[in-house]
Amino acid sequence: GDSVTQMEGPVTLSEEAFLTINCTYTATGYPSLFWYVQYPGEGLQLLLKATKADDKGSNKGFEATYRKETTSFHLEKGSVQVSDSAVYFCALSGGQGAQKLVFGQGTRLTINP
Amino acid sequence: EAGVAQSPRYKIIEKRQSVAFWCNPISGHATLYWYQQILGQGPKLLIQFQNNGVVDDSQLPKDRFSAERLKGVDSTLKIQPAKLEDSAVYLCASSPTDIGNYEQYFGPGTRLTVT
């Protein structure tokens, strides 16, 4: 079945550092790819998405590009802030025609001032 | 626009007891999902409804879990009897259509602790 693998966490960075969180996937067909974020004490929020190969999703300074050849959707940000501290989830849907989201295990990010 | 509502936010029960969670999706959203998120893991789908019909319940432990969505709006997820391994956050999500790949909107979740 479909699956998503994220880089192991937790990740700790200093403010203004460059961030990369790796995500690779296995899926049948042509899934849509997502990054969700979970801030402390809050629910899951969509951060960005890409629906086809070579699409780039972006939001709040975060970016991720749908790479079909490497089955990857790595999350990047050029300069992180303390407020970016959260748990980040990579997910896919539609790989087998199903609408459900299949999530990676999550990566906890802590940004120190 | 109001978001997905869930209650209660927290629940502590003893094993073998029963518990129920409630979800009210965003108005007009046809599709409703229940996910289970065990600590340190990503959410896993338990059941998906399209209006009041079940689309996918392949990962729902049917011997102890049940869910319904009466009138295609609110939904209730029940566990009876609960086991220690049911300790998790139960997330409800909704989306506006069953066609294509559309964003899912999540509620705040119910944190269940089974002792």
Short mmCIF file of C-alpha atoms in Angstrom, two decimals:
data_model
loop_
_atom_site.label_atom_id
_atom_site.label_comp_id
_atom_site.label_asym_id
_atom_site.label_seq_id
_atom_site.Cartn_x
_atom_site.Cartn_y
_atom_site.Cartn_z
CA GLY A 1 0.00 0.00 0.00
CA ASP A 2 0.89 3.68 -0.07
CA SER A 3 3.40 4.94 2.49
CA VAL A 4 5.34 8.06 3.50
CA THR A 5 8.74 8.17 5.16
CA GLN A 6 10.07 11.27 6.90
CA MET A 7 13.50 12.01 8.27
CA GLU A 8 13.98 11.06 11.89
CA GLY A 9 13.57 13.78 14.47
CA PRO A 10 13.69 15.71 16.59
CA VAL A 11 15.41 18.55 14.76
CA THR A 12 16.84 21.51 16.68
CA LEU A 13 18.06 24.63 14.91
CA SER A 14 19.00 28.18 15.77
CA GLU A 15 16.89 31.07 14.60
CA GLU A 16 17.61 32.14 10.99
CA ALA A 17 19.09 28.75 10.11
CA PHE A 18 18.18 26.91 6.89
CA LEU A 19 15.70 24.08 7.29
CA THR A 20 15.26 20.88 5.31
CA ILE A 21 12.95 18.05 6.36
CA ASN A 22 13.17 15.09 4.02
CA CYS A 23 10.10 13.20 2.85
CA THR A 24 9.86 10.29 0.40
CA TYR A 25 6.81 8.35 -0.63
CA THR A 26 5.65 5.12 -2.20
CA ALA A 27 2.35 5.23 -4.04
CA THR A 28 0.40 3.77 -6.91
CA GLY A 29 -0.74 6.23 -9.51
CA TYR A 30 -0.46 9.98 -9.15
CA PRO A 31 -0.96 11.12 -5.57
CA SER A 32 -1.24 14.65 -4.27
CA LEU A 33 1.36 15.56 -1.65
CA PHE A 34 0.96 17.67 1.47
CA TRP A 35 2.80 19.10 4.42
CA TYR A 36 0.73 19.55 7.58
CA VAL A 37 1.89 21.34 10.72
CA GLN A 38 0.81 20.82 14.30
CA TYR A 39 1.64 23.67 16.67
CA PRO A 40 1.67 22.93 20.41
CA GLY A 41 -1.87 22.45 21.70
CA GLU A 42 -3.46 22.93 18.29
CA GLY A 43 -4.91 20.74 15.55
CA LEU A 44 -3.35 19.81 12.24
CA GLN A 45 -3.18 22.62 9.69
CA LEU A 46 -2.36 22.37 6.03
CA LEU A 47 0.95 24.14 5.37
CA LEU A 48 1.30 23.55 1.63
CA LYS A 49 0.42 21.10 -1.12
CA ALA A 50 1.31 20.01 -4.64
CA THR A 51 -0.99 18.04 -6.89
CA LYS A 52 1.27 16.97 -9.79
CA ALA A 53 4.89 16.35 -10.67
CA ASP A 54 7.19 19.41 -10.64
CA ASP A 55 4.60 21.54 -8.83
CA LYS A 56 6.02 23.67 -6.03
CA GLY A 57 3.88 24.34 -2.99
CA SER A 58 4.70 27.35 -0.83
CA ASN A 59 3.34 29.12 2.23
CA LYS A 60 4.76 31.24 5.11
CA GLY A 61 8.26 31.00 3.62
CA PHE A 62 8.15 27.21 3.40
CA GLU A 63 8.51 25.44 0.05
CA ALA A 64 8.37 21.88 -1.25
CA THR A 65 8.64 20.55 -4.82
CA TYR A 66 6.90 17.38 -6.03
CA ARG A 67 9.71 15.25 -7.50
CA LYS A 68 8.27 12.19 -9.21
CA GLU A 69 11.65 10.87 -10.38
CA THR A 70 12.94 10.66 -6.81
CA THR A 71 9.49 10.20 -5.18
CA SER A 72 10.28 13.03 -2.81
CA PHE A 73 8.64 16.14 -1.35
CA HIS A 74 11.25 17.74 0.89
CA LEU A 75 10.23 20.74 3.01
CA GLU A 76 12.57 23.76 3.05
CA LYS A 77 12.72 27.20 4.60
CA GLY A 78 15.53 29.66 4.19
CA SER A 79 15.41 31.30 7.60
CA VAL A 80 13.46 29.72 10.45
CA GLN A 81 11.90 31.56 13.36
CA VAL A 82 11.12 30.51 16.92
CA SER A 83 7.44 30.52 15.96
CA ASP A 84 8.11 27.69 13.45
CA SER A 85 8.63 25.27 16.34
CA ALA A 86 6.04 22.52 15.75
CA VAL A 87 5.60 18.98 14.48
CA TYR A 88 5.59 18.66 10.69
CA PHE A 89 3.85 15.83 8.84
CA CYS A 90 4.31 14.83 5.23
CA ALA A 91 1.27 13.14 3.70
CA LEU A 92 -0.22 11.92 0.44
CA SER A 93 -3.67 11.19 -0.88
CA GLY A 94 -5.15 9.79 -4.05
CA GLY A 95 -2.44 7.25 -4.70
CA GLN A 96 -4.91 4.42 -5.23
CA GLY A 97 -7.85 6.65 -6.00
CA ALA A 98 -8.59 6.96 -2.32
CA GLN A 99 -9.11 10.36 -0.77
CA LYS A 100 -7.75 9.43 2.66
CA LEU A 101 -4.48 10.94 3.83
CA VAL A 102 -1.51 8.66 4.48
CA PHE A 103 0.90 10.35 6.89
CA GLY A 104 4.55 10.04 7.71
CA GLN A 105 5.56 9.70 11.34
CA GLY A 106 6.14 13.41 11.86
CA THR A 107 9.25 15.48 12.59
CA ARG A 108 9.42 17.63 15.71
CA LEU A 109 11.20 20.91 15.02
CA THR A 110 12.52 23.17 17.79
CA ILE A 111 13.98 26.57 16.99
CA ASN A 112 16.15 28.22 19.63
CA PRO A 113 16.52 32.02 19.77
CA GLU B 1 -16.60 30.00 8.91
CA ALA B 2 -16.61 27.70 11.91
CA GLY B 3 -14.05 24.91 11.89
CA VAL B 4 -14.41 21.25 12.76
CA ALA B 5 -15.64 20.86 16.32
CA GLN B 6 -14.82 17.92 18.56
CA SER B 7 -15.72 16.99 22.11
CA PRO B 8 -14.58 16.20 24.64
CA ARG B 9 -11.02 17.51 24.34
CA TYR B 10 -9.69 15.12 26.96
CA LYS B 11 -10.93 11.84 28.40
CA ILE B 12 -9.46 9.44 30.93
CA ILE B 13 -11.03 6.02 31.38
CA GLU B 14 -10.10 2.64 32.76
CA LYS B 15 -9.57 -0.34 30.48
CA ARG B 16 -12.71 -2.25 29.61
CA GLN B 17 -14.83 0.89 29.97
CA SER B 18 -16.59 2.49 27.03
CA VAL B 19 -16.14 5.97 25.59
CA ALA B 20 -17.67 8.07 22.84
CA PHE B 21 -16.33 11.01 20.86
CA TRP B 22 -18.35 13.54 18.92
CA CYS B 23 -17.50 15.49 15.78
CA ASN B 24 -19.31 18.29 13.97
CA PRO B 25 -17.75 18.95 10.53
CA ILE B 26 -17.63 22.18 8.63
CA SER B 27 -21.06 23.02 7.29
CA GLY B 28 -21.65 21.58 3.83
CA HIS B 29 -18.69 19.20 3.88
CA ALA B 30 -19.81 15.85 2.49
CA THR B 31 -16.84 13.78 3.59
CA LEU B 32 -15.88 13.09 7.20
CA TYR B 33 -12.88 11.19 8.52
CA TRP B 34 -11.80 9.79 11.86
CA TYR B 35 -8.07 9.33 12.39
CA GLN B 36 -6.17 7.79 15.31
CA GLN B 37 -2.84 9.41 16.24
CA ILE B 38 -0.74 7.41 18.66
CA LEU B 39 2.01 9.36 20.43
CA GLY B 40 5.05 9.75 18.19
CA GLN B 41 3.27 8.55 15.05
CA GLY B 42 1.37 10.12 12.19
CA PRO B 43 -2.41 9.94 12.10
CA LYS B 44 -3.94 6.74 10.71
CA LEU B 45 -7.36 6.61 9.10
CA LEU B 46 -9.99 4.66 11.03
CA ILE B 47 -13.08 5.40 8.96
CA GLN B 48 -14.25 7.65 6.13
CA PHE B 49 -17.87 8.67 5.53
CA GLN B 50 -19.35 10.14 2.39
CA ASN B 51 -22.54 11.83 3.55
CA ASN B 52 -23.92 9.10 5.85
CA GLY B 53 -22.41 6.12 4.03
CA VAL B 54 -19.12 4.40 4.86
CA VAL B 55 -16.42 4.67 2.16
CA ASP B 56 -13.49 3.05 3.96
CA ASP B 57 -13.41 1.31 7.34
CA SER B 58 -10.70 -1.21 6.51
CA GLN B 59 -8.51 -0.17 9.46
CA LEU B 60 -11.29 0.15 12.04
CA PRO B 61 -11.05 -2.55 14.75
CA LYS B 62 -14.66 -3.51 14.39
CA ASP B 63 -14.72 -5.80 17.39
CA ARG B 64 -14.46 -2.76 19.66
CA PHE B 65 -14.78 0.40 17.58
CA SER B 66 -17.95 1.67 15.94
CA ALA B 67 -18.86 4.91 14.22
CA GLU B 68 -21.94 6.46 12.75
CA ARG B 69 -22.85 9.62 10.90
CA LEU B 70 -26.55 10.17 11.21
CA LYS B 71 -28.17 12.47 8.64
CA GLY B 72 -24.80 13.02 7.00
CA VAL B 73 -23.70 15.72 9.45
CA ASP B 74 -22.42 14.98 12.97
CA SER B 75 -20.53 11.81 13.71
CA THR B 76 -19.85 9.71 16.80
CA LEU B 77 -16.95 7.30 17.31
CA LYS B 78 -17.31 4.75 20.10
CA ILE B 79 -14.89 2.35 21.75
CA GLN B 80 -16.26 -0.54 23.79
CA PRO B 81 -14.44 -2.01 25.62
CA ALA B 82 -11.31 0.15 25.65
CA LYS B 83 -7.82 -1.30 25.81
CA LEU B 84 -4.58 0.31 26.97
CA GLU B 85 -3.35 0.51 23.37
CA ASP B 86 -6.32 2.73 22.47
CA SER B 87 -4.62 5.63 24.26
CA ALA B 88 -4.20 8.19 21.47
CA VAL B 89 -5.52 11.42 20.02
CA TYR B 90 -8.64 10.92 17.92
CA LEU B 91 -8.85 13.43 15.11
CA CYS B 92 -11.90 14.28 13.06
CA ALA B 93 -11.52 15.91 9.67
CA SER B 94 -13.87 16.97 6.89
CA SER B 95 -13.56 17.88 3.24
CA PRO B 96 -16.05 19.39 0.81
CA THR B 97 -16.17 16.71 -1.88
CA ASP B 98 -15.48 13.10 -2.69
CA ILE B 99 -14.00 13.85 -6.12
CA GLY B 100 -10.29 14.39 -6.61
CA ASN B 101 -7.83 15.27 -3.92
CA TYR B 102 -9.02 18.08 -1.71
CA GLU B 103 -7.73 19.58 1.48
CA GLN B 104 -8.94 18.06 4.70
CA TYR B 105 -9.75 20.34 7.64
CA PHE B 106 -8.94 18.94 11.05
CA GLY B 107 -10.53 19.48 14.42
CA PRO B 108 -8.48 19.93 17.62
CA GLY B 109 -8.75 16.25 18.53
CA THR B 110 -9.76 14.28 21.61
CA ARG B 111 -6.93 12.99 23.75
CA LEU B 112 -7.88 9.61 25.23
CA THR B 113 -5.93 8.05 28.08
CA VAL B 114 -6.79 4.47 29.03
CA THR B 115 -5.44 3.36 32.42
#
